[in-house]
CSV table of C-alpha atoms in Angstrom, one decimal:
chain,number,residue,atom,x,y,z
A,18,UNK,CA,29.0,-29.6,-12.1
A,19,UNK,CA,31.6,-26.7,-13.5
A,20,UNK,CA,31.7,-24.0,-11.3
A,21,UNK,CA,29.8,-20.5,-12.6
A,22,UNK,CA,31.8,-17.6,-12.9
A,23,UNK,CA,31.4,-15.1,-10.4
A,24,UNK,CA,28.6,-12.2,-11.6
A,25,UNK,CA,29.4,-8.8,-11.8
A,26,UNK,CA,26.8,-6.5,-9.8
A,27,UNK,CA,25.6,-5.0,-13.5
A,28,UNK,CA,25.8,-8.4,-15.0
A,29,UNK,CA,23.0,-9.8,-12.0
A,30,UNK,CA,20.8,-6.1,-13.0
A,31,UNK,CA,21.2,-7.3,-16.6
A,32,UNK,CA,20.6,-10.9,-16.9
A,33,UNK,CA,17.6,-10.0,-14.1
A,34,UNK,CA,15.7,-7.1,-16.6
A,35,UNK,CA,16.4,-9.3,-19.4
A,36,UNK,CA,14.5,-12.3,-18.3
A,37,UNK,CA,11.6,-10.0,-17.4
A,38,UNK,CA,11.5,-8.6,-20.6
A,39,UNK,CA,10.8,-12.0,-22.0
A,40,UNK,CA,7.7,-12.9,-19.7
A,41,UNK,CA,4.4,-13.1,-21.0
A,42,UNK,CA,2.1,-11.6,-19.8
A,43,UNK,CA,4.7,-9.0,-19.8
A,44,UNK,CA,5.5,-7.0,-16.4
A,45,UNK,CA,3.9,-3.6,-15.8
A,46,UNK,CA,6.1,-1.0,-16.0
A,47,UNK,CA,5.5,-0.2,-12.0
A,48,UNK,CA,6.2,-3.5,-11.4
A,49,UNK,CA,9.5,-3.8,-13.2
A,50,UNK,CA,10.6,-0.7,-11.6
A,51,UNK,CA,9.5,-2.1,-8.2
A,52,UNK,CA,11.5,-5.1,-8.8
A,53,UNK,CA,14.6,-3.5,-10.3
A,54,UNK,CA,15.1,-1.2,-6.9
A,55,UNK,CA,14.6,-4.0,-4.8
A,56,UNK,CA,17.4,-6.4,-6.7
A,57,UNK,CA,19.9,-3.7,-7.2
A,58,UNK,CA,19.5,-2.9,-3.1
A,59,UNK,CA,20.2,-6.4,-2.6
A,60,UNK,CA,22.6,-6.2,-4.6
A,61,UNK,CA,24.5,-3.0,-2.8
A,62,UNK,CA,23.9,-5.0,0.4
A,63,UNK,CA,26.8,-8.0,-0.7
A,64,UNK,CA,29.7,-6.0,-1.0
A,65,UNK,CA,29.0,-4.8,2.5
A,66,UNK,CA,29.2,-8.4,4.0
A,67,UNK,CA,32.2,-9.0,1.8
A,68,UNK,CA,29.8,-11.3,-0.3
A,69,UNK,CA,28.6,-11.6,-3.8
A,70,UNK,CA,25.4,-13.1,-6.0
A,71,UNK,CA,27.7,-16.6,-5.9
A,72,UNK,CA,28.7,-17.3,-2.5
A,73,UNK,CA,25.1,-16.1,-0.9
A,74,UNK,CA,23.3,-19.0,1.0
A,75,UNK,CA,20.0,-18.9,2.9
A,76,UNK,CA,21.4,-17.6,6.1
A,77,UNK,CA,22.8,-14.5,4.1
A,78,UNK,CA,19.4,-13.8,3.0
A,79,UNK,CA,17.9,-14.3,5.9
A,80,UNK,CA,20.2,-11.5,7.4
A,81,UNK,CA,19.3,-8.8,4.4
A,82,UNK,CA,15.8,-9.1,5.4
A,83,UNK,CA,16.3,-8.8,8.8
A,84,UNK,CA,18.9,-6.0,8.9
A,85,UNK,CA,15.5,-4.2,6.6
A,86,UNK,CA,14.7,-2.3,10.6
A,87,UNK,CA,12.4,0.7,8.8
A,88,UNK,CA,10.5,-1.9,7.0
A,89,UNK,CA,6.9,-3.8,7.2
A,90,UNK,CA,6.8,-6.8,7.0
A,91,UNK,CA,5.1,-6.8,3.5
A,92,UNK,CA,7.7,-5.0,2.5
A,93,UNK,CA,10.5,-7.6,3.7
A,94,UNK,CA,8.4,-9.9,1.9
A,95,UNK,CA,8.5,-7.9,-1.3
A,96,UNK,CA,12.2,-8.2,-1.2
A,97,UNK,CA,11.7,-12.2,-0.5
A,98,UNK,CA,9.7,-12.5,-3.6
A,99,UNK,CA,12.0,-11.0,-5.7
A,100,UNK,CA,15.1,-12.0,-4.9
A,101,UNK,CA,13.7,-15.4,-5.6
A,102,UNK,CA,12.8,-14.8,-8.7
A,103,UNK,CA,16.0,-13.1,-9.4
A,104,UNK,CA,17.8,-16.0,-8.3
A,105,UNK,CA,15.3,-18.3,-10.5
A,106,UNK,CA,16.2,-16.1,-13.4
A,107,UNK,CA,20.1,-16.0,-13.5
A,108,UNK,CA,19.7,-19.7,-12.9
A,109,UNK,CA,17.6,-20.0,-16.0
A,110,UNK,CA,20.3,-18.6,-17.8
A,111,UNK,CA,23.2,-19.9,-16.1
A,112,UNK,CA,22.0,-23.7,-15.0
A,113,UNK,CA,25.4,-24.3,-12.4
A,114,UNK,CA,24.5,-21.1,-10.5
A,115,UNK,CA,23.1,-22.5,-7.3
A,116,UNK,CA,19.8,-20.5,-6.2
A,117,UNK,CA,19.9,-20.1,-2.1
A,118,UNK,CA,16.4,-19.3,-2.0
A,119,UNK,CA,14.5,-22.2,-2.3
A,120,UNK,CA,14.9,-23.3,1.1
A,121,UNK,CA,11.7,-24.1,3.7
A,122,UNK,CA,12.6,-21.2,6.2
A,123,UNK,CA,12.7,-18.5,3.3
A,124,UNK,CA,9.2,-19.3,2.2
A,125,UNK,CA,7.2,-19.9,5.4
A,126,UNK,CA,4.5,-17.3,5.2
A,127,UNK,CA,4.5,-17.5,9.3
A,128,UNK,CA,8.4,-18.1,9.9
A,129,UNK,CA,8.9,-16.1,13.0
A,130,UNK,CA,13.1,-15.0,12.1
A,131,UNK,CA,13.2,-12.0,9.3
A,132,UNK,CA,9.3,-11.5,8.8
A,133,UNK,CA,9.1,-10.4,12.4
A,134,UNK,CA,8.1,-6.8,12.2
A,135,UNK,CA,6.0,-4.8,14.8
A,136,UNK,CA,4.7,-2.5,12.3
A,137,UNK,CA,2.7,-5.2,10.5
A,138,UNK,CA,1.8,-8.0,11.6
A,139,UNK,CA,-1.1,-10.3,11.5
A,140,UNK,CA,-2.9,-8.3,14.0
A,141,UNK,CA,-3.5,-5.4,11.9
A,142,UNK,CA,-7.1,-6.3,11.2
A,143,UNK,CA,-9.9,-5.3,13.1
A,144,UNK,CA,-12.7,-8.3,13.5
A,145,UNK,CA,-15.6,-8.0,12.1
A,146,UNK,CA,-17.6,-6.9,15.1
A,147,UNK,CA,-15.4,-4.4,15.3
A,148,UNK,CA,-15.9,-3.1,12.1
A,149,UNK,CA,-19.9,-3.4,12.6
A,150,UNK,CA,-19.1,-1.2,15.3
A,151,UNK,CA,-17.1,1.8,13.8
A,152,UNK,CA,-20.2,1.8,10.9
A,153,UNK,CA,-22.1,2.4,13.7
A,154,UNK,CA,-19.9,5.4,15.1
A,155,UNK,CA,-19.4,6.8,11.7
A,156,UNK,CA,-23.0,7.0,11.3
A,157,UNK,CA,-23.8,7.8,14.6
A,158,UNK,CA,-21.1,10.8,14.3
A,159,UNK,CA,-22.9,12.2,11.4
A,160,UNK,CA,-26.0,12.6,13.1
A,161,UNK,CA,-24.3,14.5,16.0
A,162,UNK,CA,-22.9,16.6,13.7
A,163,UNK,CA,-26.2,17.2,12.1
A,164,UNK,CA,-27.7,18.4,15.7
A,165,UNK,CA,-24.6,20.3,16.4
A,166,UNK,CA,-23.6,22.2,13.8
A,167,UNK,CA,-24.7,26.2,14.8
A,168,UNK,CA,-22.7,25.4,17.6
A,169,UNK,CA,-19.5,24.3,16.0
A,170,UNK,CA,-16.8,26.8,14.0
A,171,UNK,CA,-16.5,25.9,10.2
A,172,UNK,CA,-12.5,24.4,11.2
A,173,UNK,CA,-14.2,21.9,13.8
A,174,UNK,CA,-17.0,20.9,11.4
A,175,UNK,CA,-14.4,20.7,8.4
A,176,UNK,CA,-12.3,18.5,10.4
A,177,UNK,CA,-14.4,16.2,11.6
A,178,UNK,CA,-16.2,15.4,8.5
A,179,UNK,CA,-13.3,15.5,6.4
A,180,UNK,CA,-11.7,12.9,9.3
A,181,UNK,CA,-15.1,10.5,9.4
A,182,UNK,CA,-14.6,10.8,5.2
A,183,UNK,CA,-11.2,9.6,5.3
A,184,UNK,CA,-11.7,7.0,7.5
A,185,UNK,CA,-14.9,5.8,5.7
A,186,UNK,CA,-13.1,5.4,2.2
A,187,UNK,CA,-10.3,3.3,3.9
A,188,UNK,CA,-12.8,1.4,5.3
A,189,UNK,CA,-15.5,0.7,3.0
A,190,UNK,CA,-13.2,1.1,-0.2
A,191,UNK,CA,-9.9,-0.4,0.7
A,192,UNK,CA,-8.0,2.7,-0.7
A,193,UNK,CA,-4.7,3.0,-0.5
A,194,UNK,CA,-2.8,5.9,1.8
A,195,UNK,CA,-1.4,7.5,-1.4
A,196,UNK,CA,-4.7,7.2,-3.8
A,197,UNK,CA,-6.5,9.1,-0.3
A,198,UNK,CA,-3.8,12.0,-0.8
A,199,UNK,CA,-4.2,12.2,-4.5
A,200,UNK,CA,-7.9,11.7,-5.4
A,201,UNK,CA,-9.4,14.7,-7.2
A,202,UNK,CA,-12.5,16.2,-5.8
A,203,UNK,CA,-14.8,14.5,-8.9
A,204,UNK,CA,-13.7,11.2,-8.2
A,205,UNK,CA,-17.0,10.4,-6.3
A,206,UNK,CA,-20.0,10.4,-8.3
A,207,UNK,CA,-23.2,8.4,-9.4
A,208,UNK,CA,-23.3,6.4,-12.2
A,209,UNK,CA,-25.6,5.3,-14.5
A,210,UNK,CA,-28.0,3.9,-12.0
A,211,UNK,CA,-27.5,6.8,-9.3
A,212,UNK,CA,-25.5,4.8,-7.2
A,213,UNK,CA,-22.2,6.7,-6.1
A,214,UNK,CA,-19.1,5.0,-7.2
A,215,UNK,CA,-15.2,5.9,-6.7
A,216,UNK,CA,-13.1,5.8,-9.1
A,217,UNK,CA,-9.4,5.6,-8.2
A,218,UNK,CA,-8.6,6.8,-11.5
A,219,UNK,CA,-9.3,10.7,-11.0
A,220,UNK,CA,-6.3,11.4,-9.3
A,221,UNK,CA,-3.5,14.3,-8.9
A,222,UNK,CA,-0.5,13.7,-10.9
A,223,UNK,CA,2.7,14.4,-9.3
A,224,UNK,CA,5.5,16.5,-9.9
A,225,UNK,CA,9.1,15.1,-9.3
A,226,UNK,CA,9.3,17.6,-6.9
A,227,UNK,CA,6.3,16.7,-5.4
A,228,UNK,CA,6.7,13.1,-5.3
A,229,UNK,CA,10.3,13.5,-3.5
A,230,UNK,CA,8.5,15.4,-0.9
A,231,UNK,CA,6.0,12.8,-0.3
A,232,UNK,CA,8.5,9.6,-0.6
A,233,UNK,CA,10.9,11.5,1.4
A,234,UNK,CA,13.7,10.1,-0.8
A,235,UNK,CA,14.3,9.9,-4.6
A,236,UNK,CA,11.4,8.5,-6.3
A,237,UNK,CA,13.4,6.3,-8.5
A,238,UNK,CA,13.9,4.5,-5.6
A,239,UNK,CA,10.7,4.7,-3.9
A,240,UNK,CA,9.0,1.3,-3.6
A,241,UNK,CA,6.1,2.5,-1.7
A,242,UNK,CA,4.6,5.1,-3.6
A,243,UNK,CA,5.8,4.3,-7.1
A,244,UNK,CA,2.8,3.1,-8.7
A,245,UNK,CA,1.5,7.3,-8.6
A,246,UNK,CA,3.9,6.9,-11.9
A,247,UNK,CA,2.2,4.7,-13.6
A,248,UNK,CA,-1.9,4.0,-13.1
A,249,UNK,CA,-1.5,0.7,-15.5
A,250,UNK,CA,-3.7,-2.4,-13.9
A,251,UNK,CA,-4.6,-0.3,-10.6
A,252,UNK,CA,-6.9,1.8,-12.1
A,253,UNK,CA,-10.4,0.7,-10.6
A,254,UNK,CA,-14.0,1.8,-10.0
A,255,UNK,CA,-15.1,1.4,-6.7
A,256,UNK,CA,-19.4,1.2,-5.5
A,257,UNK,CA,-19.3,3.1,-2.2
A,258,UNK,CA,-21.0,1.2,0.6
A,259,UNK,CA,-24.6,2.3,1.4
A,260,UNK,CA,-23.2,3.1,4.9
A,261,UNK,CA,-20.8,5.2,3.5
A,262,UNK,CA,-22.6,7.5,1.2
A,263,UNK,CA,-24.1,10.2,3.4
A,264,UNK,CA,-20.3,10.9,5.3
A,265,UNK,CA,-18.7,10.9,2.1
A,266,UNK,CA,-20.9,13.2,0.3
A,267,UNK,CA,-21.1,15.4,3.6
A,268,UNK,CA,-17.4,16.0,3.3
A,269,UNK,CA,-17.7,16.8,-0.7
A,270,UNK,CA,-20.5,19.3,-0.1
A,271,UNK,CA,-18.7,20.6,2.4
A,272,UNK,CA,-15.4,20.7,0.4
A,273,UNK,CA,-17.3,22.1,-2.9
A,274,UNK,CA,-18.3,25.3,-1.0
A,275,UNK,CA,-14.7,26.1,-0.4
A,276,UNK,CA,-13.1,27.6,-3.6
A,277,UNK,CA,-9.8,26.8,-4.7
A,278,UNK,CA,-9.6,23.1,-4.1
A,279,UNK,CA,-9.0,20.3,-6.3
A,280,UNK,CA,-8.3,17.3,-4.2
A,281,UNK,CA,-10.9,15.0,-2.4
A,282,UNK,CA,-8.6,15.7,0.7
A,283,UNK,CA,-6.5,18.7,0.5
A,284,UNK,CA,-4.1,20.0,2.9
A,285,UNK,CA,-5.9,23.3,4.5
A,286,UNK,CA,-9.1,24.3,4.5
A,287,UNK,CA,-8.0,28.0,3.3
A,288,UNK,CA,-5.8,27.7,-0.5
A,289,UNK,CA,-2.5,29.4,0.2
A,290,UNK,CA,-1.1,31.4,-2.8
A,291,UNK,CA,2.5,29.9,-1.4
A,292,UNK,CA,2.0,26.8,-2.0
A,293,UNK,CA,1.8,25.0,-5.7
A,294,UNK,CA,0.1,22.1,-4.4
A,295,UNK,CA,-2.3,21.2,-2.2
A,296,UNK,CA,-1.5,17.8,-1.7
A,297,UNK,CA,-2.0,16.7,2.3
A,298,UNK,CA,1.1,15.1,4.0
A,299,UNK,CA,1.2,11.5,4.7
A,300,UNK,CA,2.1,12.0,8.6
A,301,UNK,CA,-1.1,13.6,8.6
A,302,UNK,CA,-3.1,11.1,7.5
A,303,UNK,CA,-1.9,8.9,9.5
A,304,UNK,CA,-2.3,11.1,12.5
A,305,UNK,CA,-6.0,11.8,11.5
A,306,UNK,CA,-6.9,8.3,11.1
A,307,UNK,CA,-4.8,7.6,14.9
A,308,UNK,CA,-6.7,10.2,16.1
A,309,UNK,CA,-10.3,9.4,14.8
A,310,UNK,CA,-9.5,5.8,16.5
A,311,UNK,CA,-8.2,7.2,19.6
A,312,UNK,CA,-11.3,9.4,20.1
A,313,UNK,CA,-13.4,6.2,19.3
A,314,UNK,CA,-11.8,3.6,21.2
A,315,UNK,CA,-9.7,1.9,18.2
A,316,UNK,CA,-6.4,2.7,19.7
A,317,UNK,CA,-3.5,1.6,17.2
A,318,UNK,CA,-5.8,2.2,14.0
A,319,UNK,CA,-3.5,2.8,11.3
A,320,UNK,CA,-4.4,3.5,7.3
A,321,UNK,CA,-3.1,-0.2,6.7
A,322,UNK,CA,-5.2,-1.9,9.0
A,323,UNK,CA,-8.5,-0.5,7.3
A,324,UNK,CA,-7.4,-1.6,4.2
A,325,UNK,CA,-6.6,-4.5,5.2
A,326,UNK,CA,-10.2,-5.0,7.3
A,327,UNK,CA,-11.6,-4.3,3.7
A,328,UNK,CA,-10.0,-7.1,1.8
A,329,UNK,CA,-10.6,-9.0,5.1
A,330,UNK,CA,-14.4,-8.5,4.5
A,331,UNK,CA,-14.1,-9.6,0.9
A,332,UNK,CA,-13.0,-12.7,1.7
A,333,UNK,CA,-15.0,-13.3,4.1
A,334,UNK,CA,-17.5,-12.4,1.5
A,335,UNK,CA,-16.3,-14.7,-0.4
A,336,UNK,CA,-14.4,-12.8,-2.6
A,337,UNK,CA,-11.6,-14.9,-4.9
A,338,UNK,CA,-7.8,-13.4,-5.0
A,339,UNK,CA,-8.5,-12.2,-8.3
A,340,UNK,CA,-11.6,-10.2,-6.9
A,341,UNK,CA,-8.9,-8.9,-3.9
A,342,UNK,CA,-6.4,-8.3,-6.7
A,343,UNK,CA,-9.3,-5.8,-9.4
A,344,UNK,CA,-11.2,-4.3,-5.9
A,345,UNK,CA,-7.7,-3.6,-3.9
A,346,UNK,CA,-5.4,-2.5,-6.3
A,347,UNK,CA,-3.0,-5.2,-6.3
A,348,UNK,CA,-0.4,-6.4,-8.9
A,349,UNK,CA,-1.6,-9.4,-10.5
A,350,UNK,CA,0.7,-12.3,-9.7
A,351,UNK,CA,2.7,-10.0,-7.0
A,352,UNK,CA,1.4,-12.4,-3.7
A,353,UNK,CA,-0.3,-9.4,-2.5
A,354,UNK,CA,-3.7,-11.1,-2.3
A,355,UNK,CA,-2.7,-14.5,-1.5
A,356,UNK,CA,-0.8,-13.2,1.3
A,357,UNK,CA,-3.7,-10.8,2.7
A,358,UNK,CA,-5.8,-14.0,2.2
A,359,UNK,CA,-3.3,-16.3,4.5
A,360,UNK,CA,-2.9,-13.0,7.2
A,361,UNK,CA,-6.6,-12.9,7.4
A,362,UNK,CA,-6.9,-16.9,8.1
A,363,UNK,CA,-4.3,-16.5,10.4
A,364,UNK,CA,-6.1,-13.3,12.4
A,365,UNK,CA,-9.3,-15.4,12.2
A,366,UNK,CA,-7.7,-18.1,13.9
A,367,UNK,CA,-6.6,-16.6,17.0
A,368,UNK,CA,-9.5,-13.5,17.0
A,369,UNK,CA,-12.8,-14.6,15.8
């Protein structure tokens, strides 16, 4: 077999955004962005280890993903998926290139080497007792709050329905962290049939200014939260859950009586003249959902892992990956349901 030139870092970006301009379906345009990042960080990463797209085996890979500290392990798994179908690409279009990633270890969904990440793991479900049970609080809370209210100043009463609502939505509606921050105050509503519905589509756009402060870096490089640029595919209308209704709508009502606000979830209860936005920080979130759970005896409750309990309820359901992939929000073809779907199995396994 003749030995393949070596590739120039832009002649890998090139040959890479060439062949997915040629698939049908065609990509999304958040997608293609996704995957461009991902391969060009890759491809920084060679030069660093002396290497380059030719002389990279399985072991070199192996390292990238590992050296990845500050990322999930869905995230690590992102970068799997598409530096294998990089490498599947350039060897498409050069046949003597050899492509390192086809190898056992790189695809085990439960390999214990590079996947290994404390931030997600298979454990970041909760059962579905323990799902019964937070209904049950969440509804139990609302009641409380009914009794209590005279006794309670409007900031306590705003924050703890505007907590139980954020935690609801994650819960019964499998949101996203960034669709919570951006959903407009009208994106609950009944429909036709008086049933109240979600629909992920009512959302805040995003300055560039904005989105930097949210991503905390540049958002042409953000992998996270680049699909806020482009709605295509992830757009969805979402039934609330019969449990859910009354804490939701508490929190809009509630939310509605304040002027000035636009978001489902802003930032302050009081507008502020000094600022442009309104848009609530993602360390917040995360410490209101931490918080709720700590309060409630879910210590460790993160945004992710309600998501994830949602799409773990589907299945169990008997929802298909398509349904996980129009109901959650994920990129058709991306792994993302398949992958929740093998997770969940695996949780099952060892906690139900």
């Amino acid at each position: 077999m003749a030995e393949s030139k070596t590739l120039r870092h832009k002649e890998a970006i090139n040959l890479f955004e060439r062949w997915m301009d040629s698939q049908h379906p065609p990509f999304r345009l958040s997608s293609k962005r996704i995957y461009q990042v991902l391969w060009r960080r890759f491809l920084d990463w060679l030069p660093t280890q002396r290497l380059n797209i030719n002389t990279v085996n399985e072991t070199h890979i192996s390292n990238f993903l590992s050296s990845l500290e500050d990322t999930n392990r869905q995230q690590r798994e992102r970068y799997q998926l598409v530096i294998l179908r990089a490498y599947e690409a350039l060897q498409a279009q050069i046949p003597e290139l050899i492509n390192p990633t086809a190898s056992q270890q790189l695809q085990d969904m439960h390999a214990t080497s590079w996947r290994d990440s404390s931030s997600n793991q298979s454990k970041q479900f909760l059962t579905p007792e323990q799902c019964d049970e937070m209904v049950e609080m969440l509804e139990a809370e609302q009641k409380r709050l009914a009794l209590e209210h005279h006794s309670l100043t409007a900031a306590a009463l705003w924050k703890a329905h505007r907590n139980a609502a954020v935690v609801a939505l994650l819960l019964g509606c499998g949101l996203k962290a960034l669709e919570v921050l951006s959903l407009r105050i009208d994106a609950v509503h009944p429909n036709e049939d008086g049933e109240y519905c979600l629909d992920t589509g009512c959302f805040i756009s995003f300055s560039l200014q904005e989105q930097l402060a949210l991503n905390r870096s540049n958002p042409e490089d953000s992998t996270i939260h680049s699909y806020i640029q482009d709605y295509g595919g992830k757009h969805r209308v979402l039934a609330l859950p019969e449990w859910a209704v009354e804490i939701v709508l508490n929190w809009k009502q509630r939310l509605e009586h304040a002027v000035g606000h636009q978001l489902l979830f802003p930032s302050n209860r009081v507008p502020s003249e000094f600022r442009a936005k309104e848009t609530m920080n993602p360390a917040t979130l995360a410490r209101i959902v931490s918080g709720w759970g700590n309060e409630h005896g879910f210590a460790g409750l993160t945004a992710q892992k309600l998501r994830n309990s949602y799409g773990g309820m589907l299945l169990e359901e008997g929802a298909s990956l398509s349904d996980l992939d129009s109901r959650m929000g994920f990129v058709a073809a991306a792994a993302g349901s398949s992958r929740l779907a093998a997770e969940w199995r695996h949780f099952k396994s060892y906690n139900c």
